[in-house]
Short mmCIF file of C-alpha atoms and ligand atoms in Angstrom, two decimals:
data_model
loop_
_atom_site.label_atom_id
_atom_site.label_comp_id
_atom_site.label_asym_id
_atom_site.label_seq_id
_atom_site.Cartn_x
_atom_site.Cartn_y
_atom_site.Cartn_z
CA MET C 1382 -41.45 106.05 -80.98
CA LYS C 1383 -38.45 107.98 -79.74
CA ASP C 1384 -36.13 105.67 -81.64
CA MET C 1385 -38.08 106.32 -84.82
CA LYS C 1386 -37.54 110.02 -84.37
CA ILE C 1387 -33.84 109.60 -83.90
CA LEU C 1388 -33.70 107.29 -86.88
CA LYS C 1389 -35.47 109.83 -89.01
CA CYS C 1390 -32.96 112.41 -87.96
CA LEU C 1391 -29.78 110.43 -88.16
CA VAL C 1392 -30.66 109.78 -91.75
CA ALA C 1393 -27.27 109.25 -93.15
CA PHE C 1394 -24.43 107.10 -92.04
CA VAL C 1395 -21.55 108.40 -94.09
CA LEU C 1396 -18.27 106.60 -94.11
CA CYS C 1397 -15.67 109.30 -93.74
CA MET C 1398 -13.31 107.99 -96.30
CA ALA C 1399 -11.07 111.04 -96.22
CA THR C 1400 -10.19 110.68 -92.56
CA GLY C 1401 -10.27 106.91 -92.67
CA GLY C 1402 -12.76 106.94 -89.80
CA ALA C 1403 -15.38 104.25 -89.81
CA GLY C 1404 -19.01 105.22 -89.90
CA ALA C 1405 -19.15 108.81 -88.60
CA GLN C 1406 -22.78 109.93 -88.49
CA VAL C 1407 -23.98 113.00 -90.30
CA LEU C 1408 -26.62 114.69 -88.19
CA GLU C 1409 -29.31 116.42 -90.15
CA CYS C 1410 -31.22 117.95 -87.30
CA ILE C 1411 -31.14 118.84 -83.65
CA THR C 1412 -32.86 116.39 -81.30
CA PRO C 1413 -33.08 118.10 -77.91
CA GLY C 1414 -32.63 115.73 -75.01
CA GLU C 1415 -30.99 112.90 -76.97
CA ILE C 1416 -27.34 111.89 -76.96
CA TRP C 1417 -25.52 114.33 -79.27
CA PRO C 1418 -22.62 112.50 -80.91
CA ASP C 1419 -19.46 114.33 -81.95
CA ASP C 1420 -17.25 113.33 -84.90
CA LYS C 1421 -16.05 110.32 -82.92
CA GLY C 1422 -19.55 109.21 -81.99
CA GLU C 1423 -19.19 110.34 -78.37
CA HIS C 1424 -21.72 112.50 -76.54
CA ILE C 1425 -20.54 116.11 -76.67
CA ASN C 1426 -18.87 116.82 -73.34
CA ALA C 1427 -19.28 120.60 -73.20
CA HIS C 1428 -21.80 121.60 -70.55
CA GLY C 1429 -22.84 124.99 -69.21
CA GLY C 1430 -20.97 126.63 -72.06
CA ASN C 1431 -21.43 128.82 -75.10
CA VAL C 1432 -21.13 129.00 -78.88
CA LEU C 1433 -18.91 131.51 -80.63
CA TYR C 1434 -18.89 132.24 -84.36
CA HIS C 1435 -15.54 133.19 -85.82
CA GLU C 1436 -14.50 133.43 -89.48
CA GLY C 1437 -16.91 130.89 -90.91
CA THR C 1438 -16.74 128.38 -88.06
CA TYR C 1439 -18.73 127.91 -84.88
CA TYR C 1440 -16.94 126.92 -81.68
CA TRP C 1441 -18.71 125.26 -78.78
CA TYR C 1442 -17.04 125.56 -75.37
CA GLY C 1443 -18.19 123.90 -72.18
CA GLU C 1444 -17.45 122.00 -69.00
CA ASN C 1445 -15.76 118.67 -69.61
CA ARG C 1446 -17.50 116.58 -66.97
CA PRO C 1447 -16.52 113.17 -65.64
CA ALA C 1448 -18.89 110.19 -65.79
CA ARG C 1449 -18.94 110.22 -61.98
CA GLY C 1450 -18.35 113.02 -59.51
CA PHE C 1451 -18.65 116.80 -59.51
CA THR C 1452 -15.13 118.13 -59.77
CA THR C 1453 -13.20 119.16 -62.88
CA GLU C 1454 -10.70 116.51 -63.90
CA VAL C 1455 -9.98 117.63 -67.47
CA GLY C 1456 -10.90 121.29 -68.05
CA VAL C 1457 -12.90 123.20 -70.63
CA SER C 1458 -13.69 121.40 -73.90
CA VAL C 1459 -13.93 122.91 -77.36
CA TYR C 1460 -15.67 121.59 -80.49
CA SER C 1461 -15.93 123.12 -83.95
CA SER C 1462 -18.65 123.02 -86.60
CA LYS C 1463 -19.70 124.61 -89.87
CA ASP C 1464 -23.39 123.75 -89.59
CA LEU C 1465 -24.07 123.81 -85.81
CA MET C 1466 -25.15 120.17 -85.91
CA ASN C 1467 -22.01 118.20 -86.69
CA TRP C 1468 -19.24 118.93 -84.21
CA LYS C 1469 -15.58 117.99 -84.30
CA ASN C 1470 -13.91 117.41 -80.96
CA GLU C 1471 -11.03 119.91 -80.84
CA GLY C 1472 -9.86 118.71 -77.44
CA VAL C 1473 -9.29 120.70 -74.29
CA ALA C 1474 -9.22 124.50 -74.64
CA LEU C 1475 -8.20 125.14 -71.03
CA PRO C 1476 -6.76 122.17 -69.18
CA VAL C 1477 -6.69 121.86 -65.40
CA SER C 1478 -3.25 122.20 -63.84
CA GLU C 1479 -1.46 119.08 -62.67
CA LYS C 1480 0.53 121.14 -60.17
CA ARG C 1481 -0.60 120.79 -56.55
CA GLY C 1482 -1.77 124.03 -55.05
CA ASP C 1483 -2.44 125.80 -58.36
CA VAL C 1484 -5.73 127.68 -58.39
CA ILE C 1485 -6.98 125.59 -61.30
CA GLU C 1486 -5.48 122.32 -60.10
CA ARG C 1487 -7.24 119.11 -61.07
CA GLY C 1488 -10.15 118.62 -58.68
CA CYS C 1489 -11.17 122.28 -58.66
CA ILE C 1490 -14.55 123.17 -60.17
CA MET C 1491 -14.72 125.05 -63.48
CA GLU C 1492 -18.26 125.89 -64.51
CA ARG C 1493 -20.14 127.82 -67.17
CA PRO C 1494 -17.16 128.88 -69.32
CA LYS C 1495 -17.88 131.56 -71.93
CA VAL C 1496 -15.46 132.46 -74.70
CA VAL C 1497 -15.70 135.74 -76.60
CA TYR C 1498 -13.50 137.33 -79.23
CA ASN C 1499 -11.94 140.72 -78.64
CA ALA C 1500 -11.73 142.41 -82.04
CA GLU C 1501 -9.26 145.03 -80.72
CA THR C 1502 -6.72 142.74 -79.08
CA LYS C 1503 -7.51 139.87 -81.48
CA LYS C 1504 -7.54 137.52 -78.48
CA PHE C 1505 -10.06 134.92 -77.48
CA VAL C 1506 -11.03 135.57 -73.89
CA MET C 1507 -12.55 132.97 -71.57
CA LEU C 1508 -14.35 133.77 -68.35
CA PHE C 1509 -15.54 130.94 -66.12
CA HIS C 1510 -16.84 130.23 -62.65
CA LEU C 1511 -14.04 128.83 -60.51
CA GLU C 1512 -14.20 127.02 -57.19
CA LEU C 1513 -11.03 125.99 -55.44
CA LYS C 1514 -10.17 122.35 -54.86
CA GLY C 1515 -11.65 120.93 -51.69
CA ARG C 1516 -13.55 124.08 -50.78
CA GLY C 1517 -16.98 123.32 -52.16
CA TYR C 1518 -18.61 126.44 -53.58
CA GLU C 1519 -17.23 128.95 -51.07
CA ALA C 1520 -14.61 130.67 -53.24
CA ALA C 1521 -17.21 131.96 -55.76
CA ARG C 1522 -14.60 133.40 -58.14
CA VAL C 1523 -14.39 134.24 -61.81
CA GLY C 1524 -11.43 132.94 -63.79
CA PHE C 1525 -9.86 134.65 -66.83
CA ALA C 1526 -7.94 132.92 -69.61
CA VAL C 1527 -6.77 134.03 -73.08
CA SER C 1528 -5.69 132.48 -76.34
CA ASP C 1529 -4.63 133.57 -79.83
CA SER C 1530 -6.55 130.67 -81.32
CA PRO C 1531 -10.22 129.75 -80.83
CA THR C 1532 -9.29 126.16 -80.05
CA GLY C 1533 -6.66 127.15 -77.49
CA PRO C 1534 -4.65 126.29 -75.60
CA PHE C 1535 -5.92 129.08 -73.35
CA GLU C 1536 -3.54 130.55 -70.85
CA PHE C 1537 -5.00 130.96 -67.38
CA ILE C 1538 -4.40 134.50 -66.16
CA ARG C 1539 -5.99 134.88 -62.75
CA SER C 1540 -9.14 134.47 -60.69
CA LEU C 1541 -10.86 137.00 -58.49
CA ARG C 1542 -14.08 138.31 -57.06
CA PRO C 1543 -15.28 141.27 -59.13
CA ASN C 1544 -15.38 144.90 -58.14
CA ALA C 1545 -13.65 144.86 -54.76
CA GLY C 1546 -14.26 148.14 -52.94
CA LYS C 1547 -16.79 149.38 -55.50
CA TRP C 1548 -20.39 150.20 -54.83
CA PRO C 1549 -22.87 149.63 -57.69
CA MET C 1550 -23.12 152.66 -59.97
CA ASP C 1551 -26.78 153.17 -59.14
CA PHE C 1552 -26.06 153.38 -55.39
CA THR C 1553 -26.45 156.95 -54.19
CA LYS C 1554 -24.62 158.39 -51.20
CA LYS C 1555 -27.80 157.78 -49.23
CA ASP C 1556 -27.93 154.13 -50.33
CA ILE C 1557 -24.29 153.65 -49.27
CA LYS C 1558 -24.96 155.22 -45.90
CA ARG C 1559 -28.00 153.00 -45.35
CA ALA C 1560 -26.04 149.85 -46.34
CA MET C 1561 -23.14 150.80 -44.09
CA ALA C 1562 -25.53 151.17 -41.16
CA LEU C 1563 -26.82 147.56 -41.49
CA ASP C 1564 -25.78 145.34 -38.62
CA GLU C 1565 -25.17 141.79 -39.91
CA ALA C 1566 -25.62 140.30 -36.43
CA LYS C 1567 -29.28 141.32 -36.54
CA TYR C 1568 -30.01 139.21 -39.61
CA LYS C 1569 -28.74 135.74 -38.71
CA GLU C 1570 -32.02 134.14 -39.75
CA TRP C 1571 -32.51 134.04 -43.52
CA TRP C 1572 -35.74 134.50 -45.47
CA THR C 1573 -37.52 136.59 -42.88
CA PRO C 1574 -39.15 139.74 -44.30
CA GLU C 1575 -36.59 141.87 -42.40
CA TRP C 1576 -33.70 139.87 -43.85
CA ARG C 1577 -35.11 140.22 -47.37
CA LYS C 1578 -35.38 143.94 -46.94
CA ALA C 1579 -31.82 144.10 -45.64
CA VAL C 1580 -30.47 142.07 -48.59
CA ASP C 1581 -32.34 144.38 -50.91
CA VAL C 1582 -30.60 147.43 -49.50
CA GLY C 1583 -27.14 145.85 -49.43
CA LEU C 1584 -26.58 143.51 -46.46
CA LEU C 1585 -24.49 141.00 -48.44
CA LEU C 1586 -23.21 143.55 -50.92
CA LYS C 1587 -21.60 145.42 -48.05
CA ARG C 1588 -20.30 142.19 -46.48
CA ASP C 1589 -18.48 141.33 -49.74
CA LEU C 1590 -17.35 144.83 -50.63
CA PRO C 1591 -13.73 144.57 -49.38
CA GLY C 1592 -12.89 141.29 -51.19
CA GLY C 1593 -15.16 141.72 -54.19
CA GLN C 1594 -18.60 140.40 -55.05
CA MET C 1595 -19.22 136.66 -55.26
CA SER C 1596 -19.31 135.26 -58.77
CA ARG C 1597 -20.93 131.89 -59.44
CA ASP C 1598 -23.32 131.21 -62.37
CA MET C 1599 -22.37 133.57 -65.17
CA THR C 1600 -22.39 134.64 -68.77
CA VAL C 1601 -20.60 137.24 -70.88
CA PHE C 1602 -22.44 139.58 -73.22
CA ILE C 1603 -20.88 141.69 -75.97
CA ASP C 1604 -22.98 144.68 -76.95
CA ASP C 1605 -23.19 146.19 -80.44
CA ASP C 1606 -20.51 148.73 -79.51
CA GLY C 1607 -18.06 145.97 -78.56
CA LYS C 1608 -18.34 146.58 -74.82
CA ALA C 1609 -18.40 143.40 -72.77
CA TYR C 1610 -20.40 142.68 -69.64
CA HIS C 1611 -19.91 139.91 -67.11
CA ILE C 1612 -23.29 138.92 -65.72
CA HIS C 1613 -22.93 136.84 -62.56
CA SER C 1614 -24.82 135.53 -59.55
CA ALA C 1615 -23.53 137.38 -56.51
CA GLU C 1616 -24.59 137.75 -52.86
CA GLU C 1617 -24.97 133.99 -52.17
CA ASN C 1618 -26.78 133.64 -55.54
CA LEU C 1619 -29.44 136.05 -54.38
CA THR C 1620 -28.62 138.96 -56.68
CA LEU C 1621 -27.36 139.19 -60.26
CA ASN C 1622 -24.65 141.70 -61.08
CA ILE C 1623 -24.07 143.18 -64.53
CA ALA C 1624 -20.45 144.30 -64.55
CA GLU C 1625 -18.73 146.15 -67.39
CA LEU C 1626 -15.36 144.77 -68.49
CA THR C 1627 -12.37 146.84 -69.62
CA PRO C 1628 -11.76 147.14 -73.39
CA ASP C 1629 -9.41 144.09 -73.32
CA TYR C 1630 -12.16 142.09 -71.49
CA LEU C 1631 -9.66 141.09 -68.81
CA ASP C 1632 -10.68 143.35 -65.95
CA TYR C 1633 -13.54 145.46 -64.62
CA THR C 1634 -14.18 149.14 -65.24
CA GLY C 1635 -15.91 149.40 -61.86
CA ASN C 1636 -19.27 150.14 -63.48
CA TYR C 1637 -21.86 147.61 -62.37
CA ILE C 1638 -25.47 147.31 -61.32
CA ARG C 1639 -27.45 144.81 -59.26
CA LEU C 1640 -30.36 143.11 -60.96
CA ALA C 1641 -33.28 141.75 -58.92
CA PRO C 1642 -31.66 141.96 -55.45
CA GLY C 1643 -32.78 138.97 -53.37
CA GLY C 1644 -34.49 137.52 -56.47
CA HIS C 1645 -32.38 134.32 -56.41
CA ASN C 1646 -31.51 134.13 -60.09
CA GLU C 1647 -28.97 131.78 -61.62
CA ALA C 1648 -27.95 130.63 -65.10
CA PRO C 1649 -28.21 134.06 -66.79
CA THR C 1650 -28.60 134.15 -70.58
CA ILE C 1651 -29.15 137.28 -72.63
CA LEU C 1652 -29.97 138.50 -76.10
CA LYS C 1653 -30.43 141.92 -77.65
CA ARG C 1654 -32.85 142.36 -80.52
CA ASN C 1655 -34.19 145.56 -82.06
CA GLY C 1656 -32.51 147.56 -79.31
CA VAL C 1657 -34.14 145.64 -76.45
CA TYR C 1658 -32.27 143.43 -73.97
CA TRP C 1659 -33.94 140.21 -72.83
CA MET C 1660 -32.51 138.12 -70.04
CA ILE C 1661 -33.66 134.60 -69.26
CA THR C 1662 -32.55 133.12 -65.93
CA SER C 1663 -33.38 130.18 -63.68
CA GLY C 1664 -34.25 129.99 -60.02
CA CYS C 1665 -31.84 128.35 -57.57
CA THR C 1666 -32.49 124.65 -57.08
CA GLY C 1667 -29.06 123.18 -57.82
CA TRP C 1668 -29.17 120.53 -60.55
CA ASP C 1669 -32.96 120.31 -60.37
CA PRO C 1670 -34.99 122.25 -62.92
CA ASN C 1671 -37.30 125.08 -61.94
CA GLU C 1672 -39.40 127.74 -63.61
CA ALA C 1673 -37.34 130.22 -65.63
CA ARG C 1674 -37.67 133.94 -65.25
CA MET C 1675 -37.33 136.69 -67.83
CA PHE C 1676 -36.33 140.35 -67.64
CA ARG C 1677 -36.54 143.15 -70.19
CA ALA C 1678 -34.63 146.42 -70.45
CA GLU C 1679 -33.90 149.12 -72.98
CA SER C 1680 -30.47 149.83 -71.56
CA ILE C 1681 -28.00 147.31 -70.18
CA TRP C 1682 -28.03 149.45 -67.02
CA GLY C 1683 -31.76 148.99 -66.65
CA PRO C 1684 -34.36 149.52 -65.40
CA TRP C 1685 -34.94 145.77 -65.78
CA VAL C 1686 -38.56 144.70 -65.63
CA GLN C 1687 -39.41 141.15 -64.64
CA LEU C 1688 -41.75 139.16 -66.90
CA PRO C 1689 -43.21 135.64 -66.84
CA THR C 1690 -41.17 132.65 -68.01
CA PRO C 1691 -40.69 132.47 -71.82
CA PHE C 1692 -41.32 128.69 -71.72
CA ARG C 1693 -44.73 127.62 -73.03
CA GLY C 1694 -46.65 124.34 -72.97
CA LYS C 1695 -46.12 121.07 -71.13
CA ASP C 1696 -43.51 121.24 -68.35
CA ALA C 1697 -43.01 124.98 -68.89
CA ASP C 1698 -43.01 125.31 -65.09
CA LYS C 1699 -39.87 123.15 -65.08
CA SER C 1700 -38.39 124.84 -68.16
CA PHE C 1701 -38.66 121.51 -70.03
CA HIS C 1702 -36.37 120.06 -67.32
CA THR C 1703 -33.49 122.30 -68.32
CA GLN C 1704 -31.40 125.20 -67.10
CA GLY C 1705 -30.20 127.78 -69.62
CA THR C 1706 -26.57 128.46 -70.39
CA TYR C 1707 -26.36 130.82 -73.41
CA ILE C 1708 -28.19 132.44 -76.28
CA PHE C 1709 -26.45 132.81 -79.61
CA LYS C 1710 -27.46 134.27 -82.94
CA VAL C 1711 -27.11 132.19 -86.07
CA GLU C 1712 -24.71 134.13 -88.27
CA GLY C 1713 -26.37 136.16 -91.02
CA THR C 1714 -29.92 135.48 -89.80
CA ASP C 1715 -32.40 136.81 -87.26
CA GLU C 1716 -32.49 133.37 -85.60
CA TYR C 1717 -31.52 132.94 -81.97
CA VAL C 1718 -30.84 129.66 -80.21
CA PHE C 1719 -31.40 129.05 -76.51
CA MET C 1720 -28.79 126.60 -75.23
CA ALA C 1721 -29.62 124.74 -72.04
CA ASP C 1722 -28.50 121.74 -70.02
CA ARG C 1723 -30.64 118.93 -68.72
CA TRP C 1724 -28.37 118.08 -65.82
CA MET C 1725 -27.82 114.45 -64.89
CA PRO C 1726 -26.02 114.71 -61.54
CA ARG C 1727 -25.45 110.94 -61.37
CA SER C 1728 -23.32 111.27 -64.47
CA LEU C 1729 -22.86 114.88 -65.46
CA LYS C 1730 -20.90 113.87 -68.55
CA PHE C 1731 -24.12 112.59 -70.07
CA SER C 1732 -26.21 115.63 -69.18
CA ARG C 1733 -28.23 116.40 -72.28
CA HIS C 1734 -27.96 119.51 -74.43
CA ILE C 1735 -31.28 121.17 -75.07
CA TRP C 1736 -31.07 123.66 -77.91
CA LEU C 1737 -34.29 125.36 -78.95
CA PRO C 1738 -34.98 128.08 -81.51
CA ILE C 1739 -36.42 131.23 -79.93
CA SER C 1740 -39.58 132.63 -81.48
CA PHE C 1741 -40.75 136.18 -80.86
CA GLU C 1742 -44.15 137.66 -80.24
CA GLU C 1743 -45.16 140.78 -82.11
CA ASP C 1744 -43.82 143.05 -79.36
CA GLY C 1745 -40.51 141.17 -79.43
CA THR C 1746 -41.09 138.99 -76.35
CA PRO C 1747 -39.04 135.77 -76.66
CA VAL C 1748 -40.94 132.46 -76.51
CA LEU C 1749 -39.59 128.92 -76.03
CA GLU C 1750 -41.60 125.95 -77.21
CA TRP C 1751 -40.57 122.33 -77.07
CA LYS C 1752 -39.46 120.59 -80.27
CA ASP C 1753 -38.59 116.90 -80.57
CA SER C 1754 -36.40 117.71 -83.52
CA TRP C 1755 -35.62 120.72 -85.69
CA ARG C 1756 -33.02 121.98 -88.09
CA PHE C 1757 -31.30 125.19 -89.03
C1 GAL B 675 -26.65 125.00 -60.33
C2 GAL B 675 -25.77 125.81 -61.22
C3 GAL B 675 -24.77 124.89 -61.87
C4 GAL B 675 -23.99 124.21 -60.76
C5 GAL B 675 -24.94 123.50 -59.82
C6 GAL B 675 -24.22 122.87 -58.63
O1 GAL B 675 -27.61 125.78 -59.70
O2 GAL B 675 -26.53 126.46 -62.19
O3 GAL B 675 -23.92 125.60 -62.72
O4 GAL B 675 -23.28 125.17 -60.05
O5 GAL B 675 -25.90 124.40 -59.32
O6 GAL B 675 -25.12 122.33 -57.71
#
């Protein structure tokens, strides 16, 4: 049955005479959950990433994952396409460093890279989640890299924890005073109602203030006015932060807010349509799928209102066994695509890409329904 579907979709086997390659497949539709071959017939190795449109071409960036293991051995991959279905492997956009002790040395963890174009500086800017070699997930940093070309090579600039010494912009003097008065020693046990309340009012925010807020799962959003925002899981993945970047997208302005403190949101994805911001996130269950959440706001600075999951139908409570990574708009249309990963921790390289078109209810609410196959 499944094979029939794939057969229907991989209609044509075209010999690419021009390149001399033998038997490259021309994909005529998207088949979520199946192997997605690139121009060399290999499953696209770009996970947790994003798609960027630039001058007539789409670029797909993502984690290059090994067949076994959880660390980054290669770097961030980049592919290019004209039709969003057939992708050419453009190699490694940001390679790991082979130098021992470098922050991005081979064996570190680079996750959820997002590349955006800065129209003012004319640079491609990459932000990614970075964990240092041999230190599990404790570093919780964001990495910055830049390139003059969409396919790289990107130059690694630095890594950090955002907004050191800065309170969120919506924290009043009273809020700061209350947070400062919290005694961490009193809240050793997690998940108690008292602990939740303390997180809500800034227990972990205050703990991380001197060195900067933690930054794990993340995305980057460019608003209509060209301003960029880094949206990241902070406070031990309990709270999302929306942090404004400087005009060159390489630093923070210091303006940021907390979204759903203690709400345990990961894998943020966002779209803006008809002036309304919609954010779709996941819960925190590692590589295992869970029920997505959705938030709506009329300003990037909130208030953000939580709504039910946008997933509908069978396995909606597991988000069709996926975790989101990005939402992009198809150039020149009102079509949005939700990009997600179906993680396969035994062999992350073969984690499947689940791309689904987003439909909208009359009031603009995004909806995600499963499709075995679809086309642009
Ligand atoms: C997920 C996260 C992934 C990766 C994984 C590691 O929750 O979304 O990007 O960090 O945990 O267990």
